[in-house]
mmCIF file of C-alpha atoms and ligand atoms in Angstrom:
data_model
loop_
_atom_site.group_PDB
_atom_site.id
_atom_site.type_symbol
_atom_site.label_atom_id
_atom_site.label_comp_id
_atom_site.label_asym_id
_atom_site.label_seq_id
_atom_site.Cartn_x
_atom_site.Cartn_y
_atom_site.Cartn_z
ATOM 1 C CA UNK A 1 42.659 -82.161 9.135
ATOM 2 C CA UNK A 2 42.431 -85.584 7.369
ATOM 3 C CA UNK A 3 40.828 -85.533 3.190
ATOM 4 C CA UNK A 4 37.360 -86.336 2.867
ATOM 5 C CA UNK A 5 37.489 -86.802 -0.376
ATOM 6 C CA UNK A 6 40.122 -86.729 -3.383
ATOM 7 C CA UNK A 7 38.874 -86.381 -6.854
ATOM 8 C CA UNK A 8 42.039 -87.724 -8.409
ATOM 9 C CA UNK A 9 42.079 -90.913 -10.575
ATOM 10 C CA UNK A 10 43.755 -93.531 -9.564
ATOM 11 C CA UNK A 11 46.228 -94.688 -11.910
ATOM 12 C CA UNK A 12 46.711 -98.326 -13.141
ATOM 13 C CA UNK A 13 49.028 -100.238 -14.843
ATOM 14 C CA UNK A 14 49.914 -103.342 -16.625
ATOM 15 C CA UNK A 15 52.028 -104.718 -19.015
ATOM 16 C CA UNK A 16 48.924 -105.413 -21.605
ATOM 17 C CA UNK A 17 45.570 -105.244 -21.493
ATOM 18 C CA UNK A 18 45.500 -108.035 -18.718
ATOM 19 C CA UNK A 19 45.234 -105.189 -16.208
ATOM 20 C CA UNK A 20 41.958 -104.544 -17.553
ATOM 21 C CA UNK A 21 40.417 -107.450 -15.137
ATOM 22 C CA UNK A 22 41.258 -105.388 -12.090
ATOM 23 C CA UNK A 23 40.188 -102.306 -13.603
ATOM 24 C CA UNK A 24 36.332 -103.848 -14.093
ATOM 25 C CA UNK A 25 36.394 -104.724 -10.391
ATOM 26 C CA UNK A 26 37.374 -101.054 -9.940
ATOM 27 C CA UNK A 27 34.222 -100.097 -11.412
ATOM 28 C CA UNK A 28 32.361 -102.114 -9.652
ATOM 29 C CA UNK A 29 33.104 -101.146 -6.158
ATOM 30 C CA UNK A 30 34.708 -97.854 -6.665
ATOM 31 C CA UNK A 31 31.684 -96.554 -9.356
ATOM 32 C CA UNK A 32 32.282 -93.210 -8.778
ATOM 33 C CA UNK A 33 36.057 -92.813 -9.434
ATOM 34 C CA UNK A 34 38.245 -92.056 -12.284
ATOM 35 C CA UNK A 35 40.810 -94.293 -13.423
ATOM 36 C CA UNK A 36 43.494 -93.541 -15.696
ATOM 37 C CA UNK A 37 44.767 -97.053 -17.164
ATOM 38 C CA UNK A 38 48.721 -97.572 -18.895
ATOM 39 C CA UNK A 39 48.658 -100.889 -20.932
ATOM 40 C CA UNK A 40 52.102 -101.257 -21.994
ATOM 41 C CA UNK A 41 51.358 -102.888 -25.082
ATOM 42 C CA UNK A 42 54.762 -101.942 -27.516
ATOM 43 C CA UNK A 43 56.727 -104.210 -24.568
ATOM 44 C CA UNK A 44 54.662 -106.797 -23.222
ATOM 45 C CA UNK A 45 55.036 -109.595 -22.456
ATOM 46 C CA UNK A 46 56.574 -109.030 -18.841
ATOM 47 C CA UNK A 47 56.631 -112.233 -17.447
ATOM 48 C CA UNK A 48 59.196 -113.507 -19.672
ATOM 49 C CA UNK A 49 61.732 -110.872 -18.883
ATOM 50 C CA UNK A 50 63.666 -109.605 -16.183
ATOM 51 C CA UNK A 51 63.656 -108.158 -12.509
ATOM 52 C CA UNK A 52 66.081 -105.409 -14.151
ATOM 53 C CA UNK A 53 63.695 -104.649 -16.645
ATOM 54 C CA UNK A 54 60.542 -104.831 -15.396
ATOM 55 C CA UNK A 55 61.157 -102.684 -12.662
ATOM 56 C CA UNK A 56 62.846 -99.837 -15.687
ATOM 57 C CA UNK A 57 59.368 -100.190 -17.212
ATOM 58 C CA UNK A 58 57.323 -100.217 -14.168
ATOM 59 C CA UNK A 59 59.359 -96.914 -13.189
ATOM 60 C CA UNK A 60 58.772 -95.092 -16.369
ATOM 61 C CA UNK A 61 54.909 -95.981 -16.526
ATOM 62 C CA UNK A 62 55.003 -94.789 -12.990
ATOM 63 C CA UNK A 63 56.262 -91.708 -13.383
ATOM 64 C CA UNK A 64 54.375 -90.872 -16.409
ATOM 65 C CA UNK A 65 51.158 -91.323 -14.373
ATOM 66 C CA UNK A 66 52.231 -89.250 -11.753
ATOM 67 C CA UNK A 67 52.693 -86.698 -14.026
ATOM 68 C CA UNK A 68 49.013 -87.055 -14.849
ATOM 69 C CA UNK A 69 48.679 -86.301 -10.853
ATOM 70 C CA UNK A 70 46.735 -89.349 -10.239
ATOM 71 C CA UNK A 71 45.987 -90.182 -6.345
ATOM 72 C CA UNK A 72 47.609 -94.080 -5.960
ATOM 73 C CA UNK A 73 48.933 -96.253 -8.179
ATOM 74 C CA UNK A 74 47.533 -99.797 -8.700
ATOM 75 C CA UNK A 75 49.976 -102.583 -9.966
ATOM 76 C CA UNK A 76 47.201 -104.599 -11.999
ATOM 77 C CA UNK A 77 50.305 -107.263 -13.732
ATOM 78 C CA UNK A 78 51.661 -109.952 -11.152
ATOM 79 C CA UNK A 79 55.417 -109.697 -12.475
ATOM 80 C CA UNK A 80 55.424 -105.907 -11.786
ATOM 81 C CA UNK A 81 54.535 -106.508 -8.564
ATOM 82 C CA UNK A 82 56.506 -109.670 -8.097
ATOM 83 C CA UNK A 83 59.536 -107.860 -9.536
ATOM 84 C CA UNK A 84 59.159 -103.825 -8.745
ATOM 85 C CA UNK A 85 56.900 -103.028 -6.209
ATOM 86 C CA UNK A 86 59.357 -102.688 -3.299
ATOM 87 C CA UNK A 87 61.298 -100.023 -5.767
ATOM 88 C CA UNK A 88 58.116 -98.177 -6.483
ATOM 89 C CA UNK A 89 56.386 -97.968 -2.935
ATOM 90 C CA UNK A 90 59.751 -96.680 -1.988
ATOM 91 C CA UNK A 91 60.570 -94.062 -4.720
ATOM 92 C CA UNK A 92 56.390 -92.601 -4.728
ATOM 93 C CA UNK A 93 55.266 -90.301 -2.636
ATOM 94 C CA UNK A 94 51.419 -91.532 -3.118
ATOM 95 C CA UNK A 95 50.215 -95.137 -2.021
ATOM 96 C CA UNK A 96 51.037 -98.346 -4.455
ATOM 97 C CA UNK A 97 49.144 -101.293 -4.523
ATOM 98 C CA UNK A 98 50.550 -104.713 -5.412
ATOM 99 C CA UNK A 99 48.316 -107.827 -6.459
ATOM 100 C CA UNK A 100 50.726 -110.045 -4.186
ATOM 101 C CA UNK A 101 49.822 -109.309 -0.525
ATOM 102 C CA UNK A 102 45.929 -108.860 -1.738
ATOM 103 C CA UNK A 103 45.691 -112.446 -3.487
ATOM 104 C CA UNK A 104 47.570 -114.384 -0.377
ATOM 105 C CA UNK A 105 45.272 -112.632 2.178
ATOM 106 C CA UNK A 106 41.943 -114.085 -0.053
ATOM 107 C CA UNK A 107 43.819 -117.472 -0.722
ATOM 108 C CA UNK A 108 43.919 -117.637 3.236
ATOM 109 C CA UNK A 109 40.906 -116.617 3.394
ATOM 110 C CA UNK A 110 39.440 -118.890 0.917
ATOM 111 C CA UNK A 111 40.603 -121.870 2.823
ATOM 112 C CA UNK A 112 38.387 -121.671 5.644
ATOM 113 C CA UNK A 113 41.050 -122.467 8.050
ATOM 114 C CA UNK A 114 39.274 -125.579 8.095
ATOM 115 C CA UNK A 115 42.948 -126.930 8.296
ATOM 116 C CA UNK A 116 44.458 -124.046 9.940
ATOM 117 C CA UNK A 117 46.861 -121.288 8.229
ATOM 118 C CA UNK A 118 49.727 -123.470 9.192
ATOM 119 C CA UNK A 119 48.934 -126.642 7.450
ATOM 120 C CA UNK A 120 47.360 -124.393 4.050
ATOM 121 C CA UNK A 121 47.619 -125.846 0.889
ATOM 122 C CA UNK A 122 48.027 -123.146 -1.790
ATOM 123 C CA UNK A 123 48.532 -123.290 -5.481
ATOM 124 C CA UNK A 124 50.194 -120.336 -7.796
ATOM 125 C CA UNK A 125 49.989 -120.305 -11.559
ATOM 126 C CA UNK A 126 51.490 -117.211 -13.496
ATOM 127 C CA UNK A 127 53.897 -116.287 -15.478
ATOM 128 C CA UNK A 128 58.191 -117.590 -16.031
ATOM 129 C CA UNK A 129 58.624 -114.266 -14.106
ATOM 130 C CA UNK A 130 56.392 -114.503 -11.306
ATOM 131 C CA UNK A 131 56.589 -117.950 -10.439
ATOM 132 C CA UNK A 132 60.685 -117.604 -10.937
ATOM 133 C CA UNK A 133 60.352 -114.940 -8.584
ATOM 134 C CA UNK A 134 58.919 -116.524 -5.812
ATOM 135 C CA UNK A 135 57.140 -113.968 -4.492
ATOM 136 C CA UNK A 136 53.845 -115.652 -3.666
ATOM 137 C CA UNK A 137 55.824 -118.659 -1.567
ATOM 138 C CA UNK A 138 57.607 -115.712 0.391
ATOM 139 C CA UNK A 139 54.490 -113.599 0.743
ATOM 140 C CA UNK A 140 52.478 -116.811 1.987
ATOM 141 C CA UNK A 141 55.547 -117.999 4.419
ATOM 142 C CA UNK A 142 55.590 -114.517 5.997
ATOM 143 C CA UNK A 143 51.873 -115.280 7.166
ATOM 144 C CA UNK A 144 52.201 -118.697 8.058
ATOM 145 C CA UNK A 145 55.804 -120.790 7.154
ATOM 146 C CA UNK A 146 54.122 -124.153 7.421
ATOM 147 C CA UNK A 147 52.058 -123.446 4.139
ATOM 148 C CA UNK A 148 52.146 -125.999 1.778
ATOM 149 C CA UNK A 149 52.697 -123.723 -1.988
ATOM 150 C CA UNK A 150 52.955 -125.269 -4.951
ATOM 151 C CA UNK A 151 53.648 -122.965 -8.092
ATOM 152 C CA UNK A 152 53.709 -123.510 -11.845
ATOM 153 C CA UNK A 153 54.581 -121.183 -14.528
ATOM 154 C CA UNK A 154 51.521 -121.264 -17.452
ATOM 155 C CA UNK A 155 53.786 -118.972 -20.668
ATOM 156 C CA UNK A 156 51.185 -120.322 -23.090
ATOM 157 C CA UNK A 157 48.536 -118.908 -21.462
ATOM 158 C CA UNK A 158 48.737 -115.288 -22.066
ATOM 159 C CA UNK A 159 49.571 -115.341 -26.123
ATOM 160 C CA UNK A 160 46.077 -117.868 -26.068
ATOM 161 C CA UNK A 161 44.013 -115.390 -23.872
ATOM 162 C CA UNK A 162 45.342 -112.659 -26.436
ATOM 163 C CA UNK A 163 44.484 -114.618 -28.846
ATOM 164 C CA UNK A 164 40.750 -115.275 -28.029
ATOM 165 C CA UNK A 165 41.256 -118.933 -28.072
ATOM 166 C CA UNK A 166 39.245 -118.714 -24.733
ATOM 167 C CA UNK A 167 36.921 -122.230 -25.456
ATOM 168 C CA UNK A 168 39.490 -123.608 -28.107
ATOM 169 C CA UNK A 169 40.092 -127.193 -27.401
ATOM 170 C CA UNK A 170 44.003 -126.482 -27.651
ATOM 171 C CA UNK A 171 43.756 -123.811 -24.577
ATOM 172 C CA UNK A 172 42.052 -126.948 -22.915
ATOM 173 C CA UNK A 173 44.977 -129.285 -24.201
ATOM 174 C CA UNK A 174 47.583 -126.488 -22.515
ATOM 175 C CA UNK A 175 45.955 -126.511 -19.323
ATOM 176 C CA UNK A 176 45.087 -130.172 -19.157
ATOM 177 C CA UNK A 177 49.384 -130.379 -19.560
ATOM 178 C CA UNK A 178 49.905 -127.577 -17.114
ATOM 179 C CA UNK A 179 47.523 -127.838 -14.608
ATOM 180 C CA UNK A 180 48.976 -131.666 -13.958
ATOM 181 C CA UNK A 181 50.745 -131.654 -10.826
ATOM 182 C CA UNK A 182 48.644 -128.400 -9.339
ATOM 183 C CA UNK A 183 45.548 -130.693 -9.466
ATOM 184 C CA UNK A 184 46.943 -133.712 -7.728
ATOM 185 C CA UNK A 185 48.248 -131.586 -4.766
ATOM 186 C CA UNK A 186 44.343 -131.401 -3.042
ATOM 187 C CA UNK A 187 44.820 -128.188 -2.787
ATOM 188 C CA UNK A 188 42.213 -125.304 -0.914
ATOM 189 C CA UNK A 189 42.745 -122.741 -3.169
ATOM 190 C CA UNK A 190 44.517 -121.559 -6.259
ATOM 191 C CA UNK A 191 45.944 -117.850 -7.264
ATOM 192 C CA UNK A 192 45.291 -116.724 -10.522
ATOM 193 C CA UNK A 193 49.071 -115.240 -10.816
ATOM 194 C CA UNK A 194 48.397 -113.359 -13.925
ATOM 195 C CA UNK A 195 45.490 -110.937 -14.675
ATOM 196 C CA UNK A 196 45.451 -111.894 -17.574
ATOM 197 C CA UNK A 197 44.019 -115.146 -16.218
ATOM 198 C CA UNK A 198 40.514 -114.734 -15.289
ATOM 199 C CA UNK A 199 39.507 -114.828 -18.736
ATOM 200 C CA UNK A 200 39.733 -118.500 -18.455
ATOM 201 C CA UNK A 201 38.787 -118.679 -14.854
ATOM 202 C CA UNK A 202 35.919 -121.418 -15.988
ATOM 203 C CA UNK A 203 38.151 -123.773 -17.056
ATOM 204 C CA UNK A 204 40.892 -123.653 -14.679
ATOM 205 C CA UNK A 205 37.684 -124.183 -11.702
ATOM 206 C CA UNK A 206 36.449 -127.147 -13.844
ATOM 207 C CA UNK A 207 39.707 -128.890 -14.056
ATOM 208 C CA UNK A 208 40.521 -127.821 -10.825
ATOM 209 C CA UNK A 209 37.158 -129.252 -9.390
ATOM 210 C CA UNK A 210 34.815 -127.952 -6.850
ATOM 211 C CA UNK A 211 36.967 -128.155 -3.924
ATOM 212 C CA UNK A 212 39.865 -125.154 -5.143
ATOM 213 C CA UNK A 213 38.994 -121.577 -4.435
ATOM 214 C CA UNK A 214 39.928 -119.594 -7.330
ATOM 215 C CA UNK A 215 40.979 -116.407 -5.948
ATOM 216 C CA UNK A 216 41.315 -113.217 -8.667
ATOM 217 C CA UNK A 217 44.607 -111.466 -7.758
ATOM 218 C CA UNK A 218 43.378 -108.423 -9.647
ATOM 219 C CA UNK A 219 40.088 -108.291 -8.125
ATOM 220 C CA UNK A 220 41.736 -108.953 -5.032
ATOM 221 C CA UNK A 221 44.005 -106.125 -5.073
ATOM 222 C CA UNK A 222 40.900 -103.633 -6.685
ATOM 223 C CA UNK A 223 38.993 -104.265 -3.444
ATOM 224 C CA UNK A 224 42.139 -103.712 -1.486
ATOM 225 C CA UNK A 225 42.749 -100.331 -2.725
ATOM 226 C CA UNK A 226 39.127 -99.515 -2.276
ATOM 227 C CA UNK A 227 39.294 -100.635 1.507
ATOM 228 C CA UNK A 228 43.266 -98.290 2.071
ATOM 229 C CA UNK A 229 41.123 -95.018 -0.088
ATOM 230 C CA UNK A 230 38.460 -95.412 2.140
ATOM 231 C CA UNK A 231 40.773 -96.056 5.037
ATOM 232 C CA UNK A 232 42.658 -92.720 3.870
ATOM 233 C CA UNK A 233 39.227 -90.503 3.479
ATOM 234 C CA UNK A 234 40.383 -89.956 -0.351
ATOM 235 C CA UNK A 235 37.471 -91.252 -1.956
ATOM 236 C CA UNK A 236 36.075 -89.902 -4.973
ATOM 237 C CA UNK A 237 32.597 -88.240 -5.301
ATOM 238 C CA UNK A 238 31.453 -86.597 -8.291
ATOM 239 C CA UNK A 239 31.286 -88.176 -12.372
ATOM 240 C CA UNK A 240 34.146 -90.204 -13.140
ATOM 241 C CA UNK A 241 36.410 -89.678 -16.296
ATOM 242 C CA UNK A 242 38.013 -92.368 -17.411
ATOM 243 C CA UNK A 243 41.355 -92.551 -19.973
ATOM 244 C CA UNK A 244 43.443 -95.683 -21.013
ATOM 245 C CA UNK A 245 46.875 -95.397 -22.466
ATOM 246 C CA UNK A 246 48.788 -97.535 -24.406
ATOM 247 C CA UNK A 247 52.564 -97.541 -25.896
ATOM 248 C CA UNK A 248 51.733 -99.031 -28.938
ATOM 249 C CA UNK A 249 48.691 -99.518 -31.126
ATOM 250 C CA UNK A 250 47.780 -103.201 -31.874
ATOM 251 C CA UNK A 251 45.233 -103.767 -34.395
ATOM 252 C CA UNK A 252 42.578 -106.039 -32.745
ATOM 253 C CA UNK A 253 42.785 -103.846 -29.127
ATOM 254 C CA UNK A 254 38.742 -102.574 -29.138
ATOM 255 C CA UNK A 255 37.732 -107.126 -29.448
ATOM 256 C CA UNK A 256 40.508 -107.582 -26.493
ATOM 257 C CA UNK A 257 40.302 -104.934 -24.438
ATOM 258 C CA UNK A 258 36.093 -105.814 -24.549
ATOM 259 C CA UNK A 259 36.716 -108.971 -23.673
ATOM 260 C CA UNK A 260 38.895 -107.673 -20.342
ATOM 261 C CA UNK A 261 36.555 -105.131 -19.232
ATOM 262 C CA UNK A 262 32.978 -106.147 -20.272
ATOM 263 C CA UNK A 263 32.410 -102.996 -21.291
ATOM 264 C CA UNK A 264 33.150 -100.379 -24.003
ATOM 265 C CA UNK A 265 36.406 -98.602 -24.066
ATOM 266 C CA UNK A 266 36.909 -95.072 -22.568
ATOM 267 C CA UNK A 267 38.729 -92.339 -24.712
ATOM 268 C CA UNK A 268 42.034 -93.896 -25.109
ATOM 269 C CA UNK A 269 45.550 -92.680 -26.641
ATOM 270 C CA UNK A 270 48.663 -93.977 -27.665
ATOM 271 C CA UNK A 271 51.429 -92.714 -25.918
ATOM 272 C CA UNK A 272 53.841 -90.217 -27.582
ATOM 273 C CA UNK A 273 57.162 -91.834 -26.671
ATOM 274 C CA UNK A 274 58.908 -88.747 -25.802
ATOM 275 C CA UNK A 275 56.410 -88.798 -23.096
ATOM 276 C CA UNK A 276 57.832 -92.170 -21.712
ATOM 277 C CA UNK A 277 61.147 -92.184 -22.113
ATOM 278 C CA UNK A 278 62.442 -95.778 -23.587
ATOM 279 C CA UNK A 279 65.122 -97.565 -21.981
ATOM 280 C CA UNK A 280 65.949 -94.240 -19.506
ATOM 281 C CA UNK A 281 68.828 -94.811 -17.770
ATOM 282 C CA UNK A 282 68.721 -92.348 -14.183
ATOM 283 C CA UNK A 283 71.585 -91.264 -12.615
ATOM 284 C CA UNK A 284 70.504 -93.244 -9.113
ATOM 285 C CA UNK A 285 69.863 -96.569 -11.786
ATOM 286 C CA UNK A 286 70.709 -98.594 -8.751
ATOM 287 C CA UNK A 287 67.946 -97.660 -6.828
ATOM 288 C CA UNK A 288 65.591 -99.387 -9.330
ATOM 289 C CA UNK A 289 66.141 -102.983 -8.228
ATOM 290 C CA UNK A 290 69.284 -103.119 -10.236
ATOM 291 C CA UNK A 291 71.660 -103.735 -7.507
ATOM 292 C CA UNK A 292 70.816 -107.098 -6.585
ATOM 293 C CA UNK A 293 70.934 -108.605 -10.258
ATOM 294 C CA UNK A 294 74.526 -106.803 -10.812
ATOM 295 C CA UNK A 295 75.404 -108.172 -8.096
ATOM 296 C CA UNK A 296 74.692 -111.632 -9.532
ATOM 297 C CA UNK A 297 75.999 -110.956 -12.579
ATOM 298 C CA UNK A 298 79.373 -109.947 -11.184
ATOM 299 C CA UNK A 299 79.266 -113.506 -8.639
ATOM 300 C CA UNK A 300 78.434 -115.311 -12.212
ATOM 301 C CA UNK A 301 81.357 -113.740 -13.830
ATOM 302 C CA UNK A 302 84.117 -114.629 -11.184
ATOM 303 C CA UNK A 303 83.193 -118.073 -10.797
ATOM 304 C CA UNK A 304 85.420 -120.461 -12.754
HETATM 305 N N1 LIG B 1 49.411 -109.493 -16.893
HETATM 306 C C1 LIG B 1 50.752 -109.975 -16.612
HETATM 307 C C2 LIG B 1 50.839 -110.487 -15.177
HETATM 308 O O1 LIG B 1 49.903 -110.369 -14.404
HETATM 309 C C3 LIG B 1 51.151 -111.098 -17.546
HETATM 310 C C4 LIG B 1 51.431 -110.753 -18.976
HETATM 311 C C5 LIG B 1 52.890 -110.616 -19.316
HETATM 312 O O2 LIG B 1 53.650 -111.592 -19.370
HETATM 313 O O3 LIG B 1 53.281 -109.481 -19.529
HETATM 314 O O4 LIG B 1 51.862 -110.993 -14.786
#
């Protein structure tokens, strides 16, 4: 007989506090469940390193949740997902969500098909990582390979949102500089390819103008994983209980993490590191994602 109801949290992770954006749509349209949020703080940023890596770290946070028996696993951090979710969905045994598939399906959406899905015109901003990885072009060809994408990597953006320099006239300089090309390309809609970008969501829209859909790739994928729970019957009822945990301490965490969720903090603890094993090295390594970058490596070392 199919679950009416599952009172496990869902677990969430990113590789800051960025992850926090999807988390506060959680809340809104999933009031009633628990979530249990890793912000891998000791070893962000992701987007700067790589596929290798990221999918190590993704793995350890992953399993570290599932030892906390959560339900599903959200991937609330746009380079995890661009770089490890394929790795993850195959090595749980309990549904992952991605912010990839979620964001394309709104940017879609967000156009209107006044022009059709074929003739699109879709911008990406996020991180080296992301961007590098070209997952949003392949996720938006799969749908429709007439799509016109245009990506650009923003690095400055995250160390500024961390930063708080969310109205500071250089953030505005940085995006004027960044944002160059993406506004000239008349573009339907735009992907916030970072959740660490909704923060400055206002500005973005106003240089963007009025015509570009902004679409939230964490909010996106929240609502997502609402729709597959409910989809599932696995639904929470009952009081939710909340816990965050991070891998490293960082001093100014309550004025950040605020500014991410709107809201104050639940319990949260840093993460004994014998609990997530650093740098872990499994037997089946190769599984991870590895194969394909050793594989590269060993092409780059035989050419002349
Ligand atoms: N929140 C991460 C993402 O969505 C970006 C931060 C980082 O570089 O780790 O890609």
């Amino acid at each position: 007989m199919p679950a009416t109801h599952d009172a496990r949290p869902i677990g969430v992770f990113d590789s800051g506090l960025g992850g926090l954006t999807a988390v506060r749509e959680l809340f809104r349209v999933l009031p009633e469940e628990s979530v249990l949020y890793f912000g891998d703080t000791a070893r962000v940023p992701y987007g700067t390193k790589s596929k290798d890596t990221v999918t190590r770290f993704s793995l350890e946070i992953a399993r570290f949740l599932v030892r906390q028996d959560i339900k599903c696993l959200l991937v609330a951090c746009n380079t995890a997902s661009s770089y490890a979710l394929d790795t993850l969905s195959r090595r749980l045994d309990i549904p992952v969500v991605g912010v990839i598939e979620p964001a394309v399906r709104a940017a879609f959406a967000a156009g209107g098909g006044a022009r059709g899905r074929g003739s699109a015109r879709i911008g990406v901003i996020g991180t080296l990582a992301t961007v590098g990885s070209e997952s949003y072009p392949h996720a938006i060809h799969a749908i429709a390979p007439g799509a016109h994408v245009i990506s650009r990597a923003c690095p400055l953006f995250v160390p500024l949102i961390e930063e708080g320099w969310i109205g500071h006239p250089v953030l505005r300089a940085v995006a004027e500089e960044y944002l160059g090309d993406v506004r000239a390309a008349q573009l339907e809609s735009l992907i916030l390819g970072c959740t660490h970008y909704p923060l400055i969501a206002p500005l973005v829209a106003e240089l963007m103008g009025p015509g570009v859909k902004l679409v939230d790739s964490g909010a996106e994928a929240a609502r997502a994983l609402a729709t597959l729970l409910g989809e599932r019957g696995q639904l929470a009822a009952g009081g939710p209980r909340h816990h965050f945990f991070l891998s490293d301490e960082r001093l100014d965490f309550n004025r950040v993490a605020r500014a991410f969720l709107g809201r104050e903090l639940p319990p949260t603890t840093i993460v004994d590191q014998t609990d997530l094993p650093w740098f872990e090295r499994s037997p089946d390594h190769a599984a991870t994602g590895t194969a394909e970058p050793a594989r590269g490596r060993a092409a780059a070392k035989e050419a002349p």
